[in-house]
Amino acid sequence: MRSDRVNKGIARAPHRSLFKAMGFIDEEFNRPLIGIAVSKSEIVPGHLHLDTIAKAAADGVRLAGGVPAQFPVIGVCDGIAMGHEGMRYSLATRELIADSIECMAMAHGFDGVIYIPNCDKIVPGMLMAAARINLPGVFVSGGPMLAGRLHGKPLTLTSMFEAVGAAGAGKTDLTELALLEDAACPGCGSCAGMFTANSMNCVTEALGMALPGNGTVPAVMAERLRLAKKTGVLALELIKNDLRPQAVLTEKAFMNALALDMALGCSTNTALHLLAIAHEAGFTLDLDWLDRAGAATPNLCRLAPAGSAVIEDLHAAGGVAAVLGELAKKRLIDTSARTVYGVLGDCVNHAVNRNPEIIRPIDNPYSAAGGLAVLRGNLAAQGCIVKRSAVAPGMLKHEGPARIFDAEEQAFDAIMGGKIKPGDVIVIRYEGPKGGPGMKEMLAPTAALAGMGLDDKVALITDGRFSGATKGAAIGHVSPEAAEGGLIGLLEEGDIIAVDIDNQSINVKLSDEEIARRRACWKPPRPKVTQGYLARYARQVSSAAAGAIFR
């Protein structure tokens, strides 16, 4: 066993004394040592309860004859970080999470690792670590939050951000806002819609790195604890069979994940994370893969923010397995792909779609194309991303004047101040991975537009990114970004921008000569941050089109 290097032989007597200081007994040195990477904290609602998930997983490890050892992992709450300088740190923590797990796992001689994430960057950060260190490993998330309820309607975090816009437009009073605030997030778990956290937890199932149910069993259900306990037992099987993540995270797995992504209408952030995870697994995944998956895979689900259904509804309808089962009917996934529990067909072949209103049958999709789309044109030569399934039909093709903002806060103030008019194209730039730095999410301005009733009348384009909770013609990840000389940085107020989502194009109506003239005058901006981790991040990070990985 790999743990022998830290607890066997005469030379390791000092090491054993340190283990014994923690209560270990001699018998435990003959059993597999399983690290449990758990992002428990008291500042993230999705992570508040992860100590109970970790305990259940540890119980499973002991039941199967192993020795569990928990260690902490950081995690930023994107909702709390939203709309201020804190959001610069969110994506940037993905690399810290992967690096820190590598350090802990390699330094302490673990034989295997159980990964317990729940929210946005924590899931991909842990998947990156799993692929990189390639120790037998398996995932179990904390599960989704239940939807809130008010006036008989389901609520999610999106409801709150949109209520801010509605209040700004005089459509909601402060009394109603307070009622929403008390009801929208009723307890622990990842926010209840098909936002980034739940998108990534569902995608982890399709990648084969978690047991069925990982993405949809609600956080508060005992079924979640049973799933964690089974995961702990499974960890020992993985060590016994020497099954490692790189044997699971193959091209088949990523194609299955992309197909699920399109069918569910997942967060646009998956376009960053799947590329980064594949990089750690040893091969290149790019936006062309996502493009092909989007063209081949129909959109079967319209969960919040694209519709009113929430994750608990998806779970009741059969979960990820049922969605994969629909895709399998047209051979849009490869059921022979290896998983931590066998092959993907082991769960897909027994899946039942219990609610065709939540999971559309494969012959009756919402659309023939997938939920995400890659757009290209002179404004995004390397590509950009839109959540097509959350765009109003009337905004799939739009042309209008650019309204230019060099920071998210400027755009938000303009929206709340009533300065944005129907037909406008809001451009928020210098918010990319390098320029932000950190590639902030733009839920506050997009939700404000929705709350004001402008999400079906105004487009928003940015070299930053969007929360999975965003809806509307919100086009992000524009690459090259402004800070790297991308055309988005050369735009001027009133330039006409043409977006055609069905035909996957995005262009500014400028002549080549005018673009060349502006480029000759452009100078790189001074960095917004000059010290600390974000300054190092800005120096190392790559384009969003490459997954915002470190060079």
Coordinates of C-alpha atoms in Angstrom, one line a residue:
M1 CA 0.0 0.0 0.0
R2 CA 1.1 3.5 -0.6
S3 CA 0.6 4.4 3.0
D4 CA 3.4 1.9 3.9
R5 CA 5.8 4.7 3.2
V6 CA 4.5 6.7 6.2
N7 CA 3.8 4.0 8.7
K8 CA 5.9 0.8 8.1
G9 CA 9.3 -0.2 9.3
I10 CA 11.8 1.0 11.9
A11 CA 12.5 4.3 10.2
R12 CA 8.9 5.2 10.4
A13 CA 8.6 4.9 14.2
P14 CA 8.6 8.7 14.6
H15 CA 5.8 8.9 12.0
R16 CA 3.7 6.2 13.9
S17 CA 4.2 8.2 17.1
L18 CA 2.5 11.2 15.4
F19 CA -0.3 9.0 14.2
K20 CA -0.7 7.7 17.7
A21 CA -0.9 11.3 19.0
M22 CA -4.2 11.4 17.0
G23 CA -5.5 8.2 18.5
F24 CA -4.4 5.7 15.9
I25 CA -3.8 2.1 17.1
D26 CA -1.3 -0.5 15.6
E27 CA -4.0 -2.4 13.8
E28 CA -4.9 0.6 11.7
F29 CA -1.4 0.7 10.2
N30 CA -2.3 -2.5 8.3
R31 CA -5.4 -1.0 6.6
P32 CA -5.7 1.3 3.7
L33 CA -5.5 5.0 4.6
I34 CA -8.2 7.0 2.9
G35 CA -8.0 10.8 2.8
I36 CA -11.4 12.6 2.9
A37 CA -11.1 16.0 1.2
V38 CA -14.1 17.9 2.6
S39 CA -14.9 21.5 2.0
K40 CA -16.9 22.0 5.2
S41 CA -17.3 25.6 6.3
E42 CA -19.7 27.8 8.2
I43 CA -19.8 30.6 5.5
V44 CA -21.2 28.6 2.5
P45 CA -24.8 27.1 2.8
G46 CA -23.8 24.4 0.4
H47 CA -21.1 23.3 2.7
L48 CA -22.6 23.9 6.1
H49 CA -23.6 20.3 6.5
L50 CA -20.6 18.6 4.9
D51 CA -19.3 17.3 8.2
T52 CA -22.3 15.0 8.3
I53 CA -21.6 13.8 4.8
A54 CA -17.9 13.3 5.7
K55 CA -18.9 11.3 8.8
A56 CA -21.1 9.0 6.7
A57 CA -18.4 8.5 4.2
A58 CA -15.9 7.7 7.0
D59 CA -18.4 5.2 8.5
G60 CA -18.4 3.5 5.1
V61 CA -14.6 3.4 4.9
R62 CA -14.4 1.8 8.4
L63 CA -17.2 -0.6 7.5
A64 CA -15.2 -1.8 4.5
G65 CA -12.0 -2.1 6.6
G66 CA -10.2 1.1 5.9
V67 CA -9.0 4.1 8.0
P68 CA -10.5 7.5 7.2
A69 CA -8.6 10.8 7.7
Q70 CA -10.4 14.0 7.0
F71 CA -8.7 17.2 5.8
P72 CA -10.2 20.6 5.0
V73 CA -10.6 22.3 1.6
I74 CA -11.4 25.9 1.0
G75 CA -14.5 27.0 -0.8
V76 CA -16.0 30.4 -1.8
C77 CA -19.7 31.0 -1.9
D78 CA -20.3 32.6 -5.2
G79 CA -23.6 34.1 -4.1
I80 CA -22.0 35.9 -1.2
A81 CA -19.0 36.9 -3.3
M82 CA -21.3 38.2 -6.1
G83 CA -21.3 41.8 -7.2
H84 CA -18.1 43.1 -5.4
E85 CA -14.4 42.5 -5.3
G86 CA -14.9 39.1 -3.7
M87 CA -16.0 37.6 -7.0
R88 CA -12.5 38.1 -8.4
Y89 CA -11.4 35.3 -6.0
S90 CA -14.0 32.7 -7.0
L91 CA -12.7 31.1 -10.1
A92 CA -9.1 31.7 -8.9
T93 CA -9.7 29.3 -6.0
R94 CA -10.2 26.4 -8.4
E95 CA -6.4 26.2 -8.9
L96 CA -5.8 26.6 -5.1
I97 CA -8.1 23.8 -4.4
A98 CA -6.4 21.4 -6.8
D99 CA -3.0 22.4 -5.6
S100 CA -3.8 22.0 -1.9
I101 CA -5.4 18.6 -2.4
E102 CA -2.3 17.5 -4.3
C103 CA -0.1 18.7 -1.4
M104 CA -2.1 17.0 1.3
A105 CA -2.6 13.7 -0.5
M106 CA 1.0 13.3 -1.7
A107 CA 2.5 14.5 1.6
H108 CA 0.6 12.1 3.8
G109 CA 0.7 8.9 1.9
F110 CA -3.0 8.3 1.3
D111 CA -3.9 5.1 -0.5
G112 CA -7.1 6.7 -1.9
V113 CA -9.2 9.8 -1.6
I114 CA -12.9 10.6 -1.2
Y115 CA -13.8 14.0 -2.4
I116 CA -16.7 15.8 -0.8
P117 CA -17.4 19.2 -2.5
N118 CA -20.7 20.9 -3.3
C119 CA -20.4 24.4 -4.8
D120 CA -19.2 26.0 -7.9
K121 CA -15.4 26.0 -8.1
I122 CA -14.9 23.3 -5.5
V123 CA -16.3 20.5 -7.6
P124 CA -14.0 21.1 -10.7
G125 CA -11.1 21.9 -8.4
M126 CA -11.4 18.5 -6.8
L127 CA -11.9 16.8 -10.1
M128 CA -8.7 18.5 -11.4
A129 CA -6.9 17.2 -8.3
A130 CA -8.2 13.7 -8.7
A131 CA -7.1 13.6 -12.3
R132 CA -3.7 15.0 -11.5
I133 CA -2.7 12.9 -8.5
N134 CA -4.4 9.8 -10.0
L135 CA -4.9 8.0 -6.7
P136 CA -8.0 5.8 -6.4
G137 CA -10.7 8.3 -5.8
V138 CA -14.5 8.8 -5.8
F139 CA -16.9 11.8 -5.3
V140 CA -19.9 12.4 -3.2
S141 CA -21.3 15.9 -3.1
G142 CA -23.4 17.6 -0.4
G143 CA -26.5 17.7 -2.6
P144 CA -28.8 20.4 -3.7
M145 CA -30.8 22.8 -1.5
L146 CA -34.6 22.4 -1.6
A147 CA -36.4 25.2 -3.3
G148 CA -38.0 28.0 -1.3
R149 CA -41.7 28.6 -1.4
L150 CA -43.7 31.8 -1.3
H151 CA -47.3 32.5 -2.6
G152 CA -47.3 28.9 -3.9
K153 CA -44.3 29.4 -6.2
P154 CA -40.8 27.8 -6.0
L155 CA -38.0 30.1 -5.3
T156 CA -34.2 29.9 -5.8
L157 CA -31.3 32.3 -5.3
T158 CA -32.1 33.7 -8.8
S159 CA -35.4 34.9 -7.4
M160 CA -33.6 37.2 -5.0
F161 CA -31.2 38.7 -7.5
E162 CA -34.1 39.3 -9.9
A163 CA -36.1 40.9 -7.0
V164 CA -33.4 43.5 -6.6
G165 CA -34.0 44.6 -10.2
A166 CA -37.7 44.5 -9.7
A167 CA -37.3 46.7 -6.6
G168 CA -35.2 49.1 -8.6
A169 CA -37.9 49.3 -11.3
G170 CA -40.6 49.9 -8.6
K171 CA -42.2 46.5 -9.4
T172 CA -41.5 45.0 -5.9
D173 CA -41.8 46.9 -2.6
L174 CA -39.5 46.4 0.4
T175 CA -42.0 44.3 2.3
E176 CA -42.3 41.8 -0.5
L177 CA -38.5 41.8 -0.9
A178 CA -38.1 40.9 2.8
L179 CA -40.6 38.1 2.5
L180 CA -38.6 36.7 -0.5
E181 CA -35.4 37.1 1.4
D182 CA -36.7 34.9 4.3
A183 CA -38.1 32.2 2.0
A184 CA -35.8 31.9 -1.0
C185 CA -33.0 29.7 0.5
P186 CA -34.7 27.4 3.1
G187 CA -31.6 25.5 4.3
C188 CA -28.3 23.8 3.5
G189 CA -27.3 22.6 0.1
S190 CA -26.2 23.9 -3.3
C191 CA -28.6 26.5 -4.7
A192 CA -31.7 24.8 -6.0
G193 CA -31.6 25.5 -9.8
M194 CA -29.4 24.1 -12.6
F195 CA -26.7 26.5 -11.6
T196 CA -22.9 25.8 -11.7
A197 CA -22.7 23.7 -8.5
N198 CA -25.5 21.4 -9.5
S199 CA -24.4 21.3 -13.1
M200 CA -20.9 20.1 -12.0
N201 CA -22.3 17.6 -9.5
C202 CA -24.5 16.1 -12.3
V203 CA -21.6 16.2 -14.8
T204 CA -19.5 14.2 -12.2
E205 CA -22.0 11.4 -12.5
A206 CA -21.7 11.4 -16.3
L207 CA -17.9 11.4 -16.0
G208 CA -18.2 8.2 -14.0
M209 CA -16.5 9.6 -10.9
A210 CA -19.5 9.3 -8.5
L211 CA -22.4 7.0 -7.7
P212 CA -25.8 7.6 -9.3
G213 CA -27.7 10.3 -7.4
N214 CA -24.6 12.4 -6.7
G215 CA -26.0 15.4 -8.5
T216 CA -29.7 15.3 -7.5
V217 CA -30.4 13.7 -4.1
P218 CA -31.4 16.7 -1.9
A219 CA -29.0 17.7 0.8
V220 CA -31.5 17.1 3.6
M221 CA -32.5 13.6 2.7
A222 CA -31.3 10.5 4.5
E223 CA -30.7 9.1 1.1
R224 CA -27.7 11.5 0.8
L225 CA -26.2 10.0 4.0
R226 CA -26.7 6.5 2.6
L227 CA -25.0 7.6 -0.6
A228 CA -22.0 8.9 1.3
K229 CA -21.7 5.7 3.3
K230 CA -21.8 3.6 0.1
T231 CA -19.2 5.9 -1.4
G232 CA -16.9 5.2 1.6
V233 CA -17.3 1.4 1.0
L234 CA -16.7 1.9 -2.7
A235 CA -13.4 3.7 -2.0
L236 CA -11.9 0.4 -0.6
E237 CA -13.1 -1.5 -3.7
L238 CA -11.3 1.1 -5.9
I239 CA -8.0 0.5 -4.0
K240 CA -8.5 -3.3 -4.1
N241 CA -9.0 -3.1 -7.9
D242 CA -6.4 -0.3 -8.4
L243 CA -8.9 1.7 -10.4
R244 CA -7.6 5.2 -10.8
P245 CA -9.2 8.4 -12.1
Q246 CA -7.3 8.5 -15.3
A247 CA -8.8 5.1 -16.3
V248 CA -12.3 6.7 -15.8
L249 CA -11.7 10.2 -17.2
T250 CA -11.3 9.1 -20.8
E251 CA -12.5 10.7 -24.0
K252 CA -15.6 8.6 -23.7
A253 CA -16.3 10.0 -20.3
F254 CA -15.9 13.6 -21.5
M255 CA -18.1 13.1 -24.5
N256 CA -20.8 11.6 -22.2
A257 CA -20.4 14.6 -19.8
L258 CA -20.8 17.1 -22.7
A259 CA -23.9 15.3 -23.9
L260 CA -25.5 15.5 -20.5
D261 CA -24.4 19.1 -20.3
M262 CA -26.4 19.9 -23.4
A263 CA -29.4 17.8 -22.5
L264 CA -29.7 19.4 -19.1
G265 CA -28.9 23.0 -20.2
C266 CA -26.1 23.3 -17.6
S267 CA -24.2 26.4 -16.6
T268 CA -22.0 28.1 -19.1
N269 CA -19.2 27.6 -16.5
T270 CA -19.0 24.0 -17.5
A271 CA -17.2 25.2 -20.6
L272 CA -14.4 26.4 -18.4
H273 CA -14.3 23.5 -16.0
L274 CA -14.5 20.5 -18.4
L275 CA -11.6 21.9 -20.4
A276 CA -9.5 22.3 -17.3
I277 CA -10.3 18.8 -15.9
A278 CA -9.4 17.2 -19.3
H279 CA -6.1 19.1 -19.2
E280 CA -5.3 17.5 -15.9
A281 CA -6.4 14.1 -17.2
G282 CA -3.8 14.4 -20.0
F283 CA -5.6 15.5 -23.1
T284 CA -6.9 18.6 -24.8
L285 CA -10.6 19.3 -24.8
D286 CA -11.6 22.5 -26.6
L287 CA -14.6 24.5 -27.6
D288 CA -14.9 22.6 -30.8
W289 CA -15.8 19.5 -28.8
L290 CA -18.5 21.5 -27.0
D291 CA -19.7 22.8 -30.4
R292 CA -20.1 19.3 -31.8
A293 CA -21.9 18.1 -28.7
G294 CA -24.3 21.0 -28.9
A295 CA -25.1 20.3 -32.5
A296 CA -25.7 16.5 -31.9
T297 CA -27.5 16.6 -28.5
P298 CA -31.1 17.8 -28.0
N299 CA -32.1 19.9 -25.0
L300 CA -34.3 17.8 -22.8
C301 CA -34.6 19.8 -19.5
R302 CA -35.5 23.4 -18.7
L303 CA -34.6 23.7 -15.1
A304 CA -34.3 27.1 -13.3
P305 CA -33.2 29.6 -14.5
A306 CA -34.4 28.4 -18.0
G307 CA -37.7 27.2 -16.5
S308 CA -39.6 26.8 -13.2
A309 CA -38.5 23.3 -12.3
V310 CA -35.7 22.8 -9.7
I311 CA -33.2 20.0 -8.9
E312 CA -35.5 18.2 -6.5
D313 CA -38.0 17.9 -9.5
L314 CA -35.2 16.4 -11.6
H315 CA -34.4 13.9 -8.8
A316 CA -38.1 12.8 -8.5
A317 CA -38.2 12.4 -12.3
G318 CA -35.3 9.9 -12.3
G319 CA -32.3 12.1 -11.9
V320 CA -29.2 12.1 -14.1
A321 CA -29.6 8.4 -14.9
A322 CA -33.0 9.0 -16.5
V323 CA -31.6 11.8 -18.7
L324 CA -28.7 9.6 -19.7
G325 CA -31.2 6.9 -20.4
E326 CA -33.1 9.1 -22.9
L327 CA -29.8 10.0 -24.6
A328 CA -28.9 6.3 -24.8
K329 CA -32.0 5.6 -26.8
K330 CA -30.4 7.5 -29.7
R331 CA -26.8 6.4 -28.9
L332 CA -25.9 9.9 -27.9
I333 CA -23.8 8.5 -25.0
D334 CA -21.4 5.6 -24.7
T335 CA -22.8 3.3 -22.1
S336 CA -19.6 1.2 -22.2
A337 CA -17.6 4.1 -20.6
R338 CA -15.9 3.0 -17.3
T339 CA -17.1 4.4 -14.0
V340 CA -16.0 4.0 -10.4
Y341 CA -18.8 1.4 -10.0
G342 CA -18.5 -0.5 -13.3
V343 CA -19.7 0.9 -16.6
L344 CA -22.2 3.7 -17.3
G345 CA -24.7 1.2 -18.6
D346 CA -25.0 -0.3 -15.1
C347 CA -27.1 2.6 -14.0
V348 CA -28.5 3.9 -17.4
N349 CA -30.0 0.5 -18.4
H350 CA -32.2 0.5 -15.3
A351 CA -33.1 4.2 -15.4
V352 CA -36.8 5.2 -15.6
N353 CA -38.1 8.6 -16.7
R354 CA -40.8 9.2 -14.2
N355 CA -41.9 12.6 -15.4
P356 CA -41.7 13.5 -19.1
E357 CA -42.7 17.1 -18.2
I358 CA -39.4 17.5 -16.4
I359 CA -37.2 15.2 -18.6
R360 CA -38.5 15.4 -22.1
P361 CA -38.4 12.1 -24.1
I362 CA -35.7 12.0 -26.7
D363 CA -38.3 12.2 -29.5
N364 CA -39.9 15.3 -28.0
P365 CA -37.0 17.6 -26.9
Y366 CA -37.3 21.3 -26.2
S367 CA -34.9 21.9 -29.1
A368 CA -32.8 19.7 -31.4
A369 CA -29.7 21.6 -30.3
G370 CA -28.1 21.5 -26.9
G371 CA -28.5 24.0 -24.0
L372 CA -25.2 25.7 -24.6
A373 CA -23.8 27.3 -27.8
V374 CA -20.4 28.5 -28.9
L375 CA -20.5 31.7 -30.9
R376 CA -17.7 33.0 -33.1
G377 CA -17.1 36.1 -35.2
N378 CA -14.9 39.1 -35.3
L379 CA -15.9 40.0 -31.8
A380 CA -14.9 36.5 -30.4
A381 CA -12.3 35.0 -32.7
Q382 CA -11.5 32.2 -30.2
G383 CA -15.2 31.8 -29.2
C384 CA -17.7 32.8 -26.5
I385 CA -20.5 30.9 -24.7
V386 CA -24.2 31.4 -24.2
K387 CA -26.8 29.4 -22.4
R388 CA -29.1 29.0 -25.4
S389 CA -31.9 27.3 -23.5
A390 CA -32.3 30.3 -21.2
V391 CA -32.6 32.9 -24.0
A392 CA -36.0 34.2 -25.0
P393 CA -36.9 33.3 -28.6
G394 CA -37.0 36.9 -29.6
M395 CA -33.4 37.5 -28.5
L396 CA -31.9 34.6 -30.4
K397 CA -31.1 37.1 -33.1
H398 CA -30.4 40.7 -32.0
E399 CA -28.7 43.8 -33.4
G400 CA -28.2 46.9 -31.4
P401 CA -25.9 49.7 -30.2
A402 CA -23.1 48.9 -27.8
R403 CA -23.2 50.4 -24.3
I404 CA -19.7 50.2 -23.0
F405 CA -18.6 49.5 -19.4
D406 CA -15.1 48.7 -18.2
A407 CA -16.3 47.1 -15.0
E408 CA -19.3 45.1 -13.8
E409 CA -20.2 47.7 -11.1
Q410 CA -20.5 50.4 -13.7
A411 CA -22.9 48.4 -15.7
F412 CA -25.0 47.4 -12.7
D413 CA -25.3 51.1 -11.6
A414 CA -26.4 52.0 -15.1
I415 CA -29.1 49.3 -15.2
M416 CA -30.4 50.2 -11.7
G417 CA -30.3 53.9 -12.7
G418 CA -32.6 53.3 -15.7
K419 CA -30.0 54.2 -18.3
I420 CA -30.3 51.0 -20.3
K421 CA -33.0 50.9 -23.0
P422 CA -34.7 48.1 -25.0
G423 CA -32.5 47.1 -27.9
D424 CA -29.2 48.0 -26.2
V425 CA -26.2 45.6 -26.2
I426 CA -24.4 46.0 -22.8
V427 CA -20.7 45.3 -23.1
I428 CA -18.8 44.6 -19.9
R429 CA -15.1 44.3 -20.5
Y430 CA -11.7 44.0 -18.7
E431 CA -13.4 41.3 -16.5
G432 CA -11.7 38.3 -18.1
P433 CA -9.4 35.8 -16.4
K434 CA -6.4 38.2 -16.8
G435 CA -8.2 41.6 -16.9
G436 CA -10.5 41.0 -13.9
P437 CA -8.5 39.5 -12.7
G438 CA -10.4 36.3 -11.9
M439 CA -13.2 36.5 -14.5
K440 CA -16.1 37.6 -12.3
E441 CA -19.6 36.2 -12.6
M442 CA -22.2 38.7 -13.8
L443 CA -25.4 37.5 -12.1
A444 CA -26.1 40.9 -10.5
P445 CA -26.6 42.8 -13.8
T446 CA -28.3 40.0 -15.6
A447 CA -30.7 39.3 -12.8
A448 CA -31.4 43.1 -12.5
L449 CA -32.3 43.1 -16.2
A450 CA -34.6 40.2 -15.7
G451 CA -36.2 41.8 -12.6
M452 CA -36.8 45.0 -14.7
G453 CA -38.4 43.0 -17.5
L454 CA -35.5 43.7 -19.9
D455 CA -33.9 40.3 -20.2
D456 CA -35.9 39.6 -23.4
K457 CA -35.1 43.1 -24.9
V458 CA -31.4 43.6 -24.1
A459 CA -28.2 41.5 -24.8
L460 CA -25.2 41.5 -22.5
I461 CA -21.7 40.6 -23.7
T462 CA -18.6 40.2 -21.5
D463 CA -15.2 38.7 -21.4
G464 CA -16.1 37.8 -17.9
R465 CA -18.6 35.0 -17.2
F466 CA -22.0 34.3 -15.8
S467 CA -23.5 32.5 -12.9
G468 CA -25.4 29.3 -13.8
A469 CA -28.4 31.2 -12.4
T470 CA -28.2 33.8 -15.3
K471 CA -30.9 33.8 -18.0
G472 CA -31.4 36.0 -21.1
A473 CA -29.1 36.8 -24.0
A474 CA -26.0 36.8 -21.7
I475 CA -22.9 36.0 -23.8
G476 CA -19.7 35.4 -21.8
H477 CA -16.2 34.1 -22.0
V478 CA -15.5 36.4 -25.0
S479 CA -12.0 35.5 -26.2
P480 CA -9.5 37.0 -26.7
E481 CA -10.4 39.1 -23.7
A482 CA -9.9 42.9 -23.6
A483 CA -6.8 42.8 -21.5
E484 CA -5.1 40.7 -24.1
G485 CA -6.0 42.9 -27.0
G486 CA -9.2 41.3 -28.0
L487 CA -11.6 43.3 -30.2
I488 CA -14.0 43.7 -27.3
G489 CA -11.5 46.1 -25.8
L490 CA -11.6 48.3 -29.0
L491 CA -15.4 48.8 -29.0
E492 CA -16.8 52.3 -28.6
E493 CA -20.2 53.5 -27.4
G494 CA -22.8 53.1 -30.2
D495 CA -21.0 50.5 -32.3
I496 CA -23.5 48.1 -33.8
I497 CA -23.2 44.6 -32.6
A498 CA -25.0 41.7 -34.3
V499 CA -25.7 38.5 -32.5
D500 CA -27.2 35.4 -34.1
I501 CA -27.4 32.5 -31.6
D502 CA -29.1 30.0 -34.0
N503 CA -26.3 30.6 -36.5
Q504 CA -23.7 30.9 -33.7
S505 CA -22.2 34.2 -34.8
I506 CA -21.3 37.4 -33.0
N507 CA -19.9 40.4 -34.9
V508 CA -19.4 44.2 -34.6
K509 CA -20.1 46.1 -37.7
L510 CA -16.8 47.7 -38.3
S511 CA -14.5 47.7 -41.3
D512 CA -11.2 46.0 -41.2
E513 CA -9.6 49.5 -41.7
E514 CA -11.4 51.0 -38.7
I515 CA -10.5 48.0 -36.5
A516 CA -6.8 48.4 -37.5
R517 CA -6.9 52.1 -36.7
R518 CA -8.3 51.5 -33.2
R519 CA -5.9 48.6 -32.6
A520 CA -2.9 50.9 -33.4
C521 CA -4.1 53.3 -30.7
W522 CA -4.9 50.7 -28.0
K523 CA -2.6 50.4 -25.0
P524 CA -2.8 47.6 -22.4
P525 CA -4.4 48.8 -19.3
R526 CA -2.6 49.0 -16.0
P527 CA -3.3 45.8 -13.9
K528 CA -6.1 46.3 -11.4
V529 CA -4.3 44.2 -8.8
T530 CA -0.5 44.4 -8.4
Q531 CA 0.1 42.2 -5.3
G532 CA -1.0 39.0 -3.7
Y533 CA -2.5 35.9 -5.1
L534 CA -4.7 37.6 -7.7
A535 CA -1.6 39.3 -9.2
R536 CA 0.1 35.9 -9.6
Y537 CA -3.1 34.5 -11.0
A538 CA -3.3 37.2 -13.7
R539 CA 0.3 36.5 -14.7
Q540 CA -0.3 32.7 -15.0
V541 CA -3.9 32.3 -16.3
S542 CA -4.7 31.4 -19.9
S543 CA -7.6 32.3 -22.1
A544 CA -11.2 31.3 -21.1
A545 CA -11.2 29.5 -24.5
A546 CA -8.6 27.1 -23.0
G547 CA -10.4 26.7 -19.7
A548 CA -8.6 29.5 -17.8
I549 CA -5.9 27.0 -16.8
F550 CA -2.5 28.1 -15.6
R551 CA 0.2 28.4 -18.2

